[in-house]
Amino acid sequence: EPEVTQTPSHQVTQMGQEVILRCVPISNHLYFYWYRQILGQKVEFLVSFYNNEISEKSEIFDDQFSVERPDGSNFTLKIRSTKLEDSAMYFCASNLGQGPNEQFFGPGTRLTVL
Amino acid sequence: QKEVEQNSGPLSVPEGAIASLNCTYSDRGSQSFFWYRQYSGKSPELIMSIYSNGDKEDGRFTAQLNKASQYVSLLIRDSQPSDSATYLCAVNSWFDYKLSFGAGTTVTVRA
């Protein structure tokens, strides 16, 4: 069964460093998303991406964040200068299209900023 | 900003019983409703979607939607220890890509 994959599973970085989180969405899906979940808190939307551009972004997704689809399979989230409060689980999700389509989540990347 | 509210629990039920989970949402424009299961340290796993008023059954799971009351629920019948997890309610609208999640209800099934 097709699934969303993410690498790495765990990333440890120093405050101020850049990190890139990688995702491979389900192959026939057209819409891609990043969410994050700080320990003990809600899953929060960061950004959605369609047709090589951002469709929607939240207030969390400030200038420190960027997304890219560098090739036909990968979808990346870059955090330019990490802060302690960026420590969280980051989930990639994808679906076929807008409207009621279900979103399927990858296993997540645990980001720890020291 | 869509608000999605869930009873945080924990909800403890004996094995074989019915677990009943509730979710309310603030945005009347919400069109799509989802229940995800999340085991500790893992990602959300989709277990049910519902779009129309009424009940939708899938195996031991039944989702119920009442748009007039802005209420969606999930029933888990014949609860098993493997059902012990946090259940997340999520909503979006027809033209809104993002999912808005509730904080989740933690369910513990006692053997």
PDB file of C-alpha atoms in Angstrom, chain A residues 4-62:
ATOM      1  CA  VAL A   4       4.215   8.826   2.764  1.00  0.00           C
ATOM      2  CA  THR A   5       7.836   8.490   3.858  1.00  0.00           C
ATOM      3  CA  GLN A   6       9.987  10.954   5.785  1.00  0.00           C
ATOM      4  CA  THR A   7      13.686  11.263   6.557  1.00  0.00           C
ATOM      5  CA  PRO A   8      15.386  11.503   8.918  1.00  0.00           C
ATOM      6  CA  SER A   9      13.309  10.011  11.706  1.00  0.00           C
ATOM      7  CA  HIS A  10      15.197  12.073  14.266  1.00  0.00           C
ATOM      8  CA  GLN A  11      17.279  15.210  13.747  1.00  0.00           C
ATOM      9  CA  VAL A  12      19.315  16.873  16.465  1.00  0.00           C
ATOM     10  CA  THR A  13      20.711  20.319  15.739  1.00  0.00           C
ATOM     11  CA  GLN A  14      22.211  23.308  17.465  1.00  0.00           C
ATOM     12  CA  MET A  15      20.225  26.514  17.790  1.00  0.00           C
ATOM     13  CA  GLY A  16      20.824  28.765  14.802  1.00  0.00           C
ATOM     14  CA  GLN A  17      21.638  25.929  12.413  1.00  0.00           C
ATOM     15  CA  GLU A  18      19.700  25.170   9.253  1.00  0.00           C
ATOM     16  CA  VAL A  19      17.821  21.905   8.904  1.00  0.00           C
ATOM     17  CA  ILE A  20      16.108  20.277   5.962  1.00  0.00           C
ATOM     18  CA  LEU A  21      13.382  17.729   6.545  1.00  0.00           C
ATOM     19  CA  ARG A  22      12.534  15.460   3.653  1.00  0.00           C
ATOM     20  CA  CYS A  23       9.320  13.796   2.572  1.00  0.00           C
ATOM     21  CA  VAL A  24       8.260  11.586  -0.297  1.00  0.00           C
ATOM     22  CA  PRO A  25       4.493  11.957  -0.745  1.00  0.00           C
ATOM     23  CA  ILE A  26       2.287   9.232  -2.218  1.00  0.00           C
ATOM     24  CA  SER A  27       3.127   9.160  -5.915  1.00  0.00           C
ATOM     25  CA  ASN A  28      -0.217  10.145  -7.478  1.00  0.00           C
ATOM     26  CA  HIS A  29      -1.042  12.775  -4.877  1.00  0.00           C
ATOM     27  CA  LEU A  30      -1.048  16.404  -5.901  1.00  0.00           C
ATOM     28  CA  TYR A  31      -1.288  18.309  -2.617  1.00  0.00           C
ATOM     29  CA  PHE A  32       1.387  18.236   0.040  1.00  0.00           C
ATOM     30  CA  TYR A  33       1.377  19.534   3.587  1.00  0.00           C
ATOM     31  CA  TRP A  34       3.602  20.054   6.582  1.00  0.00           C
ATOM     32  CA  TYR A  35       2.251  19.953  10.109  1.00  0.00           C
ATOM     33  CA  ARG A  36       4.041  20.047  13.418  1.00  0.00           C
ATOM     34  CA  GLN A  37       3.218  18.793  16.883  1.00  0.00           C
ATOM     35  CA  ILE A  38       5.030  20.137  19.908  1.00  0.00           C
ATOM     36  CA  LEU A  39       5.170  17.535  22.670  1.00  0.00           C
ATOM     37  CA  GLY A  40       1.840  17.306  24.440  1.00  0.00           C
ATOM     38  CA  GLN A  41       0.138  19.791  22.123  1.00  0.00           C
ATOM     39  CA  LYS A  42      -2.175  19.786  19.110  1.00  0.00           C
ATOM     40  CA  VAL A  43      -1.161  18.963  15.586  1.00  0.00           C
ATOM     41  CA  GLU A  44      -0.740  22.353  13.888  1.00  0.00           C
ATOM     42  CA  PHE A  45      -0.874  23.181  10.186  1.00  0.00           C
ATOM     43  CA  LEU A  46       2.206  24.858   8.741  1.00  0.00           C
ATOM     44  CA  VAL A  47       1.865  24.972   4.964  1.00  0.00           C
ATOM     45  CA  SER A  48       0.185  23.420   1.957  1.00  0.00           C
ATOM     46  CA  PHE A  49       1.763  23.114  -1.498  1.00  0.00           C
ATOM     47  CA  TYR A  50       0.282  22.490  -4.914  1.00  0.00           C
ATOM     48  CA  ASN A  51       1.573  22.843  -8.439  1.00  0.00           C
ATOM     49  CA  ASN A  52       4.992  23.960  -7.219  1.00  0.00           C
ATOM     50  CA  GLU A  53       3.756  26.790  -5.093  1.00  0.00           C
ATOM     51  CA  ILE A  54       2.463  27.438  -1.623  1.00  0.00           C
ATOM     52  CA  SER A  55      -1.337  27.262  -1.451  1.00  0.00           C
ATOM     53  CA  GLU A  56      -1.754  28.344   2.126  1.00  0.00           C
ATOM     54  CA  LYS A  57       0.445  28.942   5.141  1.00  0.00           C
ATOM     55  CA  SER A  58      -0.143  29.522   8.823  1.00  0.00           C
ATOM     56  CA  GLU A  59       1.173  32.259  11.075  1.00  0.00           C
ATOM     57  CA  ILE A  60       3.783  29.800  12.312  1.00  0.00           C
ATOM     58  CA  PHE A  61       5.261  29.550   8.817  1.00  0.00           C
ATOM     59  CA  ASP A  62       7.342  32.720   8.915  1.00  0.00           C
TER      60      ASP A  62
END
